[in-house]
mmCIF file of C-alpha atoms and ligand atoms in Angstrom:
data_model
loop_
_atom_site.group_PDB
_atom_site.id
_atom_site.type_symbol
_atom_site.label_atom_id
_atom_site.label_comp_id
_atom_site.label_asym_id
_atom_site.label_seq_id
_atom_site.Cartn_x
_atom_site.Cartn_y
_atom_site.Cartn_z
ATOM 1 C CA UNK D 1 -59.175 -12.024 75.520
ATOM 2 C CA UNK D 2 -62.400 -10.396 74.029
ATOM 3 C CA UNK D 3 -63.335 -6.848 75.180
ATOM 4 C CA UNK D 4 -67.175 -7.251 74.974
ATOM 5 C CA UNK D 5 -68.563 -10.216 75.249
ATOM 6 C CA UNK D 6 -72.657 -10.872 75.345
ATOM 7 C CA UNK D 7 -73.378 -14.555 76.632
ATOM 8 C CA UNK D 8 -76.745 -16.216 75.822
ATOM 9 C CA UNK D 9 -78.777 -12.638 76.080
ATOM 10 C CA UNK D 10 -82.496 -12.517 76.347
ATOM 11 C CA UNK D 11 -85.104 -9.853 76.577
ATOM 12 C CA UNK D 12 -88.397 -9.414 75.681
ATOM 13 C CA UNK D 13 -90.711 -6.693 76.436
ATOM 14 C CA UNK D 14 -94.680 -7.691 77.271
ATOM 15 C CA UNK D 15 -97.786 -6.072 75.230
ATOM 16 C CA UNK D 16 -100.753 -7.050 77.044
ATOM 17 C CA UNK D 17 -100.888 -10.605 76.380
ATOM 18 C CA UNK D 18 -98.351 -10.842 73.664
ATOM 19 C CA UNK D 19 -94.484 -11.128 74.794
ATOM 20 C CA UNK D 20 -91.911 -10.056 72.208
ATOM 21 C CA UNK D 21 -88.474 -11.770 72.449
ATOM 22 C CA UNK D 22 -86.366 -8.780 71.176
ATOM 23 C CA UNK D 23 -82.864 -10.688 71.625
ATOM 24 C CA UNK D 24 -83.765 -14.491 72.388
ATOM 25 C CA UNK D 25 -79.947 -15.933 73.653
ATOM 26 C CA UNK D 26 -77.482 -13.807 71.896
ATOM 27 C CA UNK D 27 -74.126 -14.440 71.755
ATOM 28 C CA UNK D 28 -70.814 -13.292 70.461
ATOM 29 C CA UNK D 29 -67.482 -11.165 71.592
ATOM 30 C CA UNK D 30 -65.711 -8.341 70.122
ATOM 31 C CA UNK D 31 -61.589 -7.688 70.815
ATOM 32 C CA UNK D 32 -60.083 -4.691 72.123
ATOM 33 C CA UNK D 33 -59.458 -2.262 69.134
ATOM 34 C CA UNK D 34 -62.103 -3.623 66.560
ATOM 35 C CA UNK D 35 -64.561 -1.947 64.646
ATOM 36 C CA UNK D 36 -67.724 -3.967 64.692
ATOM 37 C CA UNK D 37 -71.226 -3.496 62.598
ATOM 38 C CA UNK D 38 -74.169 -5.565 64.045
ATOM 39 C CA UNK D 39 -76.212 -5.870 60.607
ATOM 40 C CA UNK D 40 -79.656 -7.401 60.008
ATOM 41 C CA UNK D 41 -83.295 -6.273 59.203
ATOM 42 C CA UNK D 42 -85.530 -3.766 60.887
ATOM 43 C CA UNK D 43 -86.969 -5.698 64.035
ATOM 44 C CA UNK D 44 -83.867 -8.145 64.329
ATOM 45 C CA UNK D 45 -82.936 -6.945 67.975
ATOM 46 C CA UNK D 46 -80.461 -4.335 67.146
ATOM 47 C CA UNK D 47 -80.896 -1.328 68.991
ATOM 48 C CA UNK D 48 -82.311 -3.953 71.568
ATOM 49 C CA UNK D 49 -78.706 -5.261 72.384
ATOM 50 C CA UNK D 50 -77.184 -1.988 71.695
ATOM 51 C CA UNK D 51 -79.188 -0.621 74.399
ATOM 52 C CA UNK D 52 -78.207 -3.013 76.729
ATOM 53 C CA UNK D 53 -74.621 -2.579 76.194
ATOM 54 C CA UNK D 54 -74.931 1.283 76.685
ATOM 55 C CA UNK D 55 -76.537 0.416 79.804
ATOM 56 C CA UNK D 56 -80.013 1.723 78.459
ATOM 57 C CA UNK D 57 -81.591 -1.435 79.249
ATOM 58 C CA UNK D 58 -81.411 -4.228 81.180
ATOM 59 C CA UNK D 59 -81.196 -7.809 80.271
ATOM 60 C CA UNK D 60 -83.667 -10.737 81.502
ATOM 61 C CA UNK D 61 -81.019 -13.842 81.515
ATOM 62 C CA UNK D 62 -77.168 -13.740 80.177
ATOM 63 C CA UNK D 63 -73.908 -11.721 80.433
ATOM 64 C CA UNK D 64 -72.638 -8.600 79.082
ATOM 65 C CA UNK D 65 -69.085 -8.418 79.978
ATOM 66 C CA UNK D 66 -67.170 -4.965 79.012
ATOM 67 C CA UNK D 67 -64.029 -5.078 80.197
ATOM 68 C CA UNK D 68 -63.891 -7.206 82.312
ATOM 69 C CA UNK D 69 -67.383 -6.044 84.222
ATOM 70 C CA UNK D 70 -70.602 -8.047 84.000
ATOM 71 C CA UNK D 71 -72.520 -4.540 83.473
ATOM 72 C CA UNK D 72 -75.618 -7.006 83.726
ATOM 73 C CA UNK D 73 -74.943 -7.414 87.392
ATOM 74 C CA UNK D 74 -74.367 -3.300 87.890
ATOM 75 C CA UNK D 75 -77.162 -1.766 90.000
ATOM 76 C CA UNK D 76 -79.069 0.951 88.273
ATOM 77 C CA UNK D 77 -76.613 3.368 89.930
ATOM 78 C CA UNK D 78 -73.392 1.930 88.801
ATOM 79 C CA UNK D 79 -75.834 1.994 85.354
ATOM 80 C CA UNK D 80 -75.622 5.698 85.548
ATOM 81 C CA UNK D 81 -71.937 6.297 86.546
ATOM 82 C CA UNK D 82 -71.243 3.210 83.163
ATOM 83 C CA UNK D 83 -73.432 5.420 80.677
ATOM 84 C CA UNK D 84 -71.675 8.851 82.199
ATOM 85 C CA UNK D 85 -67.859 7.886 82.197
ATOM 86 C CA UNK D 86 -67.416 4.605 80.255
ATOM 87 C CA UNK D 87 -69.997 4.753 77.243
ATOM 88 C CA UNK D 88 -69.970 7.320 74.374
ATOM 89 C CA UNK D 89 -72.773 7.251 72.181
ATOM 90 C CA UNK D 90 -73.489 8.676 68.321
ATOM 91 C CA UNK D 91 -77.495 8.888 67.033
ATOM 92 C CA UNK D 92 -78.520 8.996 63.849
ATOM 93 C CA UNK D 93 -80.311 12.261 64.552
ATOM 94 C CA UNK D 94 -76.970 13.847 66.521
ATOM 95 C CA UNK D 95 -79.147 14.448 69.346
ATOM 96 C CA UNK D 96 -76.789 18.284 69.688
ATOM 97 C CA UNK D 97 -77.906 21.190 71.815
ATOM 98 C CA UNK D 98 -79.384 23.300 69.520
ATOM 99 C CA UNK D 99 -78.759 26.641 71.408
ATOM 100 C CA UNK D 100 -75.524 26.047 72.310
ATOM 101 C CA UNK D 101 -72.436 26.118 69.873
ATOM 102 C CA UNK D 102 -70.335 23.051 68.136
ATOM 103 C CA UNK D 103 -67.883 23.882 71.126
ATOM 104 C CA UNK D 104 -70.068 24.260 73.479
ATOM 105 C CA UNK D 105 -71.818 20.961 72.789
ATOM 106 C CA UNK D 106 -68.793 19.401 73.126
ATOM 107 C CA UNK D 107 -67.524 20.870 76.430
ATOM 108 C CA UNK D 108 -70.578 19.817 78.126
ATOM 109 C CA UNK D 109 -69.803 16.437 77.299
ATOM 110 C CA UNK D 110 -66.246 16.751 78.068
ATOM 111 C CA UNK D 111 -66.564 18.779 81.460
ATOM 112 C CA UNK D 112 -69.064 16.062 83.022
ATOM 113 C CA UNK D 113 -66.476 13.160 82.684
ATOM 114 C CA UNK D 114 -63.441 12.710 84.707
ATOM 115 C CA UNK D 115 -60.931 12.214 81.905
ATOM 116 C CA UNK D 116 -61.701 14.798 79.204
ATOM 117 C CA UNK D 117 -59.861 15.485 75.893
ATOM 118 C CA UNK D 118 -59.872 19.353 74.977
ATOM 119 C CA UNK D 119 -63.058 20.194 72.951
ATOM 120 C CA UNK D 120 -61.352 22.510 70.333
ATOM 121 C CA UNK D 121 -58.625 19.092 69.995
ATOM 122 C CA UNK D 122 -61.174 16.911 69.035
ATOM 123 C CA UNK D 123 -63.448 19.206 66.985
ATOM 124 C CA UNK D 124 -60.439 19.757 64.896
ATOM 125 C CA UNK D 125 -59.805 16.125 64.959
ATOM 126 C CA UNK D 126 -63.315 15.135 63.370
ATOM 127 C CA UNK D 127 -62.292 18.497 60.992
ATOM 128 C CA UNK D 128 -64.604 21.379 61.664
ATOM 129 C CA UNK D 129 -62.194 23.596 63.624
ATOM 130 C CA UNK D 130 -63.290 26.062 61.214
ATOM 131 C CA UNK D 131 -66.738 25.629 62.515
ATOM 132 C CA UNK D 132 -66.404 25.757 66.666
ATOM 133 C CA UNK D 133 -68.528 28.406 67.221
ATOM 134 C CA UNK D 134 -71.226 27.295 64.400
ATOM 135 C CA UNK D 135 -75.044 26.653 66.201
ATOM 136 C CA UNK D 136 -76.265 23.183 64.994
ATOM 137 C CA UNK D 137 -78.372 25.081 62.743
ATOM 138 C CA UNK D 138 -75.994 26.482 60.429
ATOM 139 C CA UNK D 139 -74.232 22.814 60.118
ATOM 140 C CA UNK D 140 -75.150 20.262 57.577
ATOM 141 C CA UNK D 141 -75.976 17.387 58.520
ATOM 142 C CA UNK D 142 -72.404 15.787 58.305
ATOM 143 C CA UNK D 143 -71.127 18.285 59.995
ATOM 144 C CA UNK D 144 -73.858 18.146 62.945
ATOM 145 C CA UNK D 145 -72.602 14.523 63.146
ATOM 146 C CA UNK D 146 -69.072 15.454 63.259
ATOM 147 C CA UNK D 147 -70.132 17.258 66.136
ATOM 148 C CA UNK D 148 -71.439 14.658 67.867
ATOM 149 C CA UNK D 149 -68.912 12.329 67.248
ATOM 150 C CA UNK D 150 -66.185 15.116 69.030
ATOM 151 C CA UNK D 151 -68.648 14.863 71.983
ATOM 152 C CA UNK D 152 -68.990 11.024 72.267
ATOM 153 C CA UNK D 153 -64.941 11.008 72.155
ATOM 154 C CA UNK D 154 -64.086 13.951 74.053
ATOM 155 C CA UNK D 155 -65.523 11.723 76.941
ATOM 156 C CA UNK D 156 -62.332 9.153 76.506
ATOM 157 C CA UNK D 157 -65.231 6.416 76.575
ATOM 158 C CA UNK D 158 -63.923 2.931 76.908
ATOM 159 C CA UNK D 159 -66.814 1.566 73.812
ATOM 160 C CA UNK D 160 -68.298 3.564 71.465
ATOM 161 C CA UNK D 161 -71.399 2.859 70.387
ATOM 162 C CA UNK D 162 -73.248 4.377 67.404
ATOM 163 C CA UNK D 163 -76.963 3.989 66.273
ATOM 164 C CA UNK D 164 -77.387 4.007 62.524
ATOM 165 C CA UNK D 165 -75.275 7.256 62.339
ATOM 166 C CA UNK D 166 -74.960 7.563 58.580
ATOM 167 C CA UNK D 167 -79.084 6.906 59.028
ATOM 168 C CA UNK D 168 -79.729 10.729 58.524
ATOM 169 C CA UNK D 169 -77.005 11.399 55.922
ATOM 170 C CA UNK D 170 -76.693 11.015 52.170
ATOM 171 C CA UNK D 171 -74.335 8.066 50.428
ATOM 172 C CA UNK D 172 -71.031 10.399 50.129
ATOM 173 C CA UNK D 173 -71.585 12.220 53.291
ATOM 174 C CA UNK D 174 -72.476 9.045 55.283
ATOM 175 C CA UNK D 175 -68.876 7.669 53.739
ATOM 176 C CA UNK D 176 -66.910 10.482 55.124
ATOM 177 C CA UNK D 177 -68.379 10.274 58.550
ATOM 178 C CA UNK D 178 -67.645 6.112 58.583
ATOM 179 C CA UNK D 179 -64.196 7.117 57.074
ATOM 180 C CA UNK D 180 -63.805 9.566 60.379
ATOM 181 C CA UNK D 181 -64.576 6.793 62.466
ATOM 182 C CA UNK D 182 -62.485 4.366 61.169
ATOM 183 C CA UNK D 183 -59.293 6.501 61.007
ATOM 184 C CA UNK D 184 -60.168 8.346 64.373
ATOM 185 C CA UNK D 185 -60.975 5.100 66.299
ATOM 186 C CA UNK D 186 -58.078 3.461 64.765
ATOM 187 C CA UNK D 187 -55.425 6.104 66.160
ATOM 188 C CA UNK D 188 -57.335 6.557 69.288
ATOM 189 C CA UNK D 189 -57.552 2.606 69.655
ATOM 190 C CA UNK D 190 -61.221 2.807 70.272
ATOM 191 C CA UNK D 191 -63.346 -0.054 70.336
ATOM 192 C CA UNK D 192 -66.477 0.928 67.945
ATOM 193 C CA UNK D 193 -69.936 -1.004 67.791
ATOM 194 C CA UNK D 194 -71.944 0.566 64.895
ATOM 195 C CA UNK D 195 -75.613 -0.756 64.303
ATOM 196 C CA UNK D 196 -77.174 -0.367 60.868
ATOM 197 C CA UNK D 197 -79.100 -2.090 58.439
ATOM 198 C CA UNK D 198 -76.908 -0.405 55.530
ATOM 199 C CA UNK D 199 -74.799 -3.742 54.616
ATOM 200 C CA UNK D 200 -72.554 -0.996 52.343
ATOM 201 C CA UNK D 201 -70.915 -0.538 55.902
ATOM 202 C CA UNK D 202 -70.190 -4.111 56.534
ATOM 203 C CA UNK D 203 -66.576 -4.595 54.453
ATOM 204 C CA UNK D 204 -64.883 -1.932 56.479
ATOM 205 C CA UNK D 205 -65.231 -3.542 59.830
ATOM 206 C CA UNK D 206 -63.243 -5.780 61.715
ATOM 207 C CA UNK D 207 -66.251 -8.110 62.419
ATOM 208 C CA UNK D 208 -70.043 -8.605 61.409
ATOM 209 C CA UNK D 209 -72.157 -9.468 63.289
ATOM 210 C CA UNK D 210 -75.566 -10.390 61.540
ATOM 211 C CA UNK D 211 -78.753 -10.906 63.901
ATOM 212 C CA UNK D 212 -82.194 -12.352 62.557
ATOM 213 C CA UNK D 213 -85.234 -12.996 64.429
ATOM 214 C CA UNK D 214 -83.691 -11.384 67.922
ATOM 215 C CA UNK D 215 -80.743 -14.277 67.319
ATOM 216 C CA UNK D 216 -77.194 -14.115 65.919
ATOM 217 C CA UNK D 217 -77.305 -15.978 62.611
ATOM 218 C CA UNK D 218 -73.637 -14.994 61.407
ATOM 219 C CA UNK D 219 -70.523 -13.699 62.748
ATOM 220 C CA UNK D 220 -67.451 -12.897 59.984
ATOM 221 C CA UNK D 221 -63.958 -11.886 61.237
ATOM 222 C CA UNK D 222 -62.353 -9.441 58.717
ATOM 223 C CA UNK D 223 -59.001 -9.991 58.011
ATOM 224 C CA UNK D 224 -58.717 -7.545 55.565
ATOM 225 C CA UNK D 225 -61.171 -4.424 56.278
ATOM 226 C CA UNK D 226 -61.757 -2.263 53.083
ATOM 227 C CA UNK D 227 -61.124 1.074 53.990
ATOM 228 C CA UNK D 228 -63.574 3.397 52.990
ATOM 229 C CA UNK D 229 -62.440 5.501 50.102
HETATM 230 P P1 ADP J 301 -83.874 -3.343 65.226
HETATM 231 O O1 ADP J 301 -83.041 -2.325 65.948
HETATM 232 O O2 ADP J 301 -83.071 -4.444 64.631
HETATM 233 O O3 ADP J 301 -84.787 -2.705 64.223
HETATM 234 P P2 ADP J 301 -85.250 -3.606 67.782
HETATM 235 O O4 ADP J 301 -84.227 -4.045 68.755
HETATM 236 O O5 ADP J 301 -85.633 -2.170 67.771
HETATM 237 O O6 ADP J 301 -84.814 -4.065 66.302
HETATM 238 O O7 ADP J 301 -86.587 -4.447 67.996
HETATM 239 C C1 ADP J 301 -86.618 -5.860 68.150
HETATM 240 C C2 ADP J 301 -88.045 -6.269 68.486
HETATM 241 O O8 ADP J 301 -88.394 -5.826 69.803
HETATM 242 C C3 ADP J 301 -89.074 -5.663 67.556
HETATM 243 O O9 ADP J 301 -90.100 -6.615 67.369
HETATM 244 C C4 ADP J 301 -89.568 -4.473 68.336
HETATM 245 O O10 ADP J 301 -90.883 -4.139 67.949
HETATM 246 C C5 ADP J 301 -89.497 -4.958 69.757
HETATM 247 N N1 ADP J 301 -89.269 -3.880 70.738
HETATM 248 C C6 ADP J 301 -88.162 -3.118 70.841
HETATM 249 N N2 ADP J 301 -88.251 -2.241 71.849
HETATM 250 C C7 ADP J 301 -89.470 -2.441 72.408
HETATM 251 C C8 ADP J 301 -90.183 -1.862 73.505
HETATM 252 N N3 ADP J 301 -89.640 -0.890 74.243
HETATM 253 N N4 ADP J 301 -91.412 -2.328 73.784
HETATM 254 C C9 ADP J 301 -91.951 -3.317 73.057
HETATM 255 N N5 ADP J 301 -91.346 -3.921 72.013
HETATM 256 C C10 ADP J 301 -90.123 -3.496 71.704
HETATM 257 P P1 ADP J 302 -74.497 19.543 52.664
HETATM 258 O O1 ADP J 302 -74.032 19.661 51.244
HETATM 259 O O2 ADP J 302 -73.528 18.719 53.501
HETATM 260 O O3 ADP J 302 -75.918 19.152 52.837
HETATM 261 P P2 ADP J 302 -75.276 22.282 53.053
HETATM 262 O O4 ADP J 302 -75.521 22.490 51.612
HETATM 263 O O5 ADP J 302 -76.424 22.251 54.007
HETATM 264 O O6 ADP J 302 -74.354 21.015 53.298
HETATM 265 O O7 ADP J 302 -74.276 23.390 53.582
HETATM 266 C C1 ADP J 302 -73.072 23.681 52.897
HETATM 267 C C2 ADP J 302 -72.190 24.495 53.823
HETATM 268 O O8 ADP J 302 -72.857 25.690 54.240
HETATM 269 C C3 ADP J 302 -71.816 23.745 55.089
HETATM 270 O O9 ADP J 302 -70.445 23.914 55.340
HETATM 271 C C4 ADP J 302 -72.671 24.369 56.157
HETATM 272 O O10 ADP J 302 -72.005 24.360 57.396
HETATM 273 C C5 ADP J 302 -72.851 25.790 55.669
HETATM 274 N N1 ADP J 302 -74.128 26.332 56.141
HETATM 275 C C6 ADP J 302 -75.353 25.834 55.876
HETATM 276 N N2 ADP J 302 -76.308 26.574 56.461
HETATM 277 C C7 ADP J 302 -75.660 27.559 57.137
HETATM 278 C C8 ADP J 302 -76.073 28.657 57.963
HETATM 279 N N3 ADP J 302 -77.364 28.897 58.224
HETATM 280 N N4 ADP J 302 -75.140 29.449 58.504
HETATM 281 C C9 ADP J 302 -73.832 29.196 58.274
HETATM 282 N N5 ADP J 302 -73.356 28.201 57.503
HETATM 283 C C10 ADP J 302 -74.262 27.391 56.948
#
């Protein structure tokens, strides 16, 4: 069975008199293990449906099923206790602590969930345990990401979901960091739901998932993901 599965999914957010229908009955399921991309232009409904599956947002009609729970059902404080223990999240802009360390940033993460990996074991994992003790200052911008990539996984998160996280980044670095989480997701047997509108990113997934006009206008299952070299 499917892992995530969104079932006819409508928003729309009001303006005065004008109603915008962000996602407008989306549909489609991702397995246990995959790495998705959700692909499509700016204003398709991407970070829309991204923030209702991180529990950021709440649907008007529809289902969003992650394992096995209708999250659109949860009350706003099993919301809370979802995005704490269940979600991990990656920005394009890292979102890190700036006056607290690489390993720092990650421990905070790690010490508010109930199943946390050891910080320095999964800074070392994303490779900066060189760089633990680094201020997000004196990291480049890969490296900031690398950072927050530790603290989305040090959280054991069921789905992680990442917002345009080579956004920020140049071509080669941006690479590296979807190479990290493709190889780290893979061993850790993550399920991963990146949004982007860089369609560079689309061979390496497992499935893509193109949305258009707040609907779904493709879905490809990819038997044989390209690995990022
Ligand atoms: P994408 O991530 O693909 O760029 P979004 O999900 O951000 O698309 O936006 C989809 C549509 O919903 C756009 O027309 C956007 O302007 C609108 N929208 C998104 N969030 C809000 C909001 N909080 N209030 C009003 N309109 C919004
Ligand atoms: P990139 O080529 O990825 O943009 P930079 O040129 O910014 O990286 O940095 C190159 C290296 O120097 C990186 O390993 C980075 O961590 C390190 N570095 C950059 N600024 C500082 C700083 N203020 N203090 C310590 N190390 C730094």
């Amino acid at each position: 069975g499917s892992f995530v599965t969104l079932k006819d999914v409508c928003k729309s957010y009001r303006m005065g008199e004008v109603t915008i229908h962000a996602a407008n009955g989306i549909s489609f399921e991702i397995e246990k293990g995959e790495f998705a991309v959700i692909v499509g232009p700016s204003g398709a409904g991407k970070t829309t449906v991204l923030n209702m599956l991180g529990g950021m947002d709440t649907c008007d009609s529809g289902q969003i099923v992650v394992d096995g729970e209708d999250i659109a059902a949860y009350s706003r404080k099993q919301l809370i206790a979802y995005r704490r223990y269940d979600i991990g999240f990656v920005f394009q802009f890292y979102n890190l602590v700036q006056n607290l360390t690489a390993r720092e940033n990650v421990e905070l993460a790690a010490q508010i969930c109930k199943n946390p990996m050891y910080a320095e074991e999964m800074l070392r994992e994303v490779g900066l345990g060189e760089r633990m003790q680094n201020f997000p200052a004196q990291l480049s911008g890969g490296e900031q990401q690398r950072v927050a990539i530790a603290r989305a996984l040090a959280k054991r998160p069921k789905l992680l979901l990442c917002d345009e996280p080579t956004g920020a980044l140049d071509y080669n670095t941006g690479k590296t960091i979807l190479k990290l989480l493709q190889d780290t997701c893979r061993s850790l047997g993550m399920t991963v739901i990146v949004i982007t509108h860089n369609l560079a990113i689309a061979p390496m997934a497992d499935r893509i998932i193109k949305v258009k006009n707040s609907r779904v206008e493709e879905i490809k299952r990819n038997e044989n993901p390209v690995p990022v070299e």
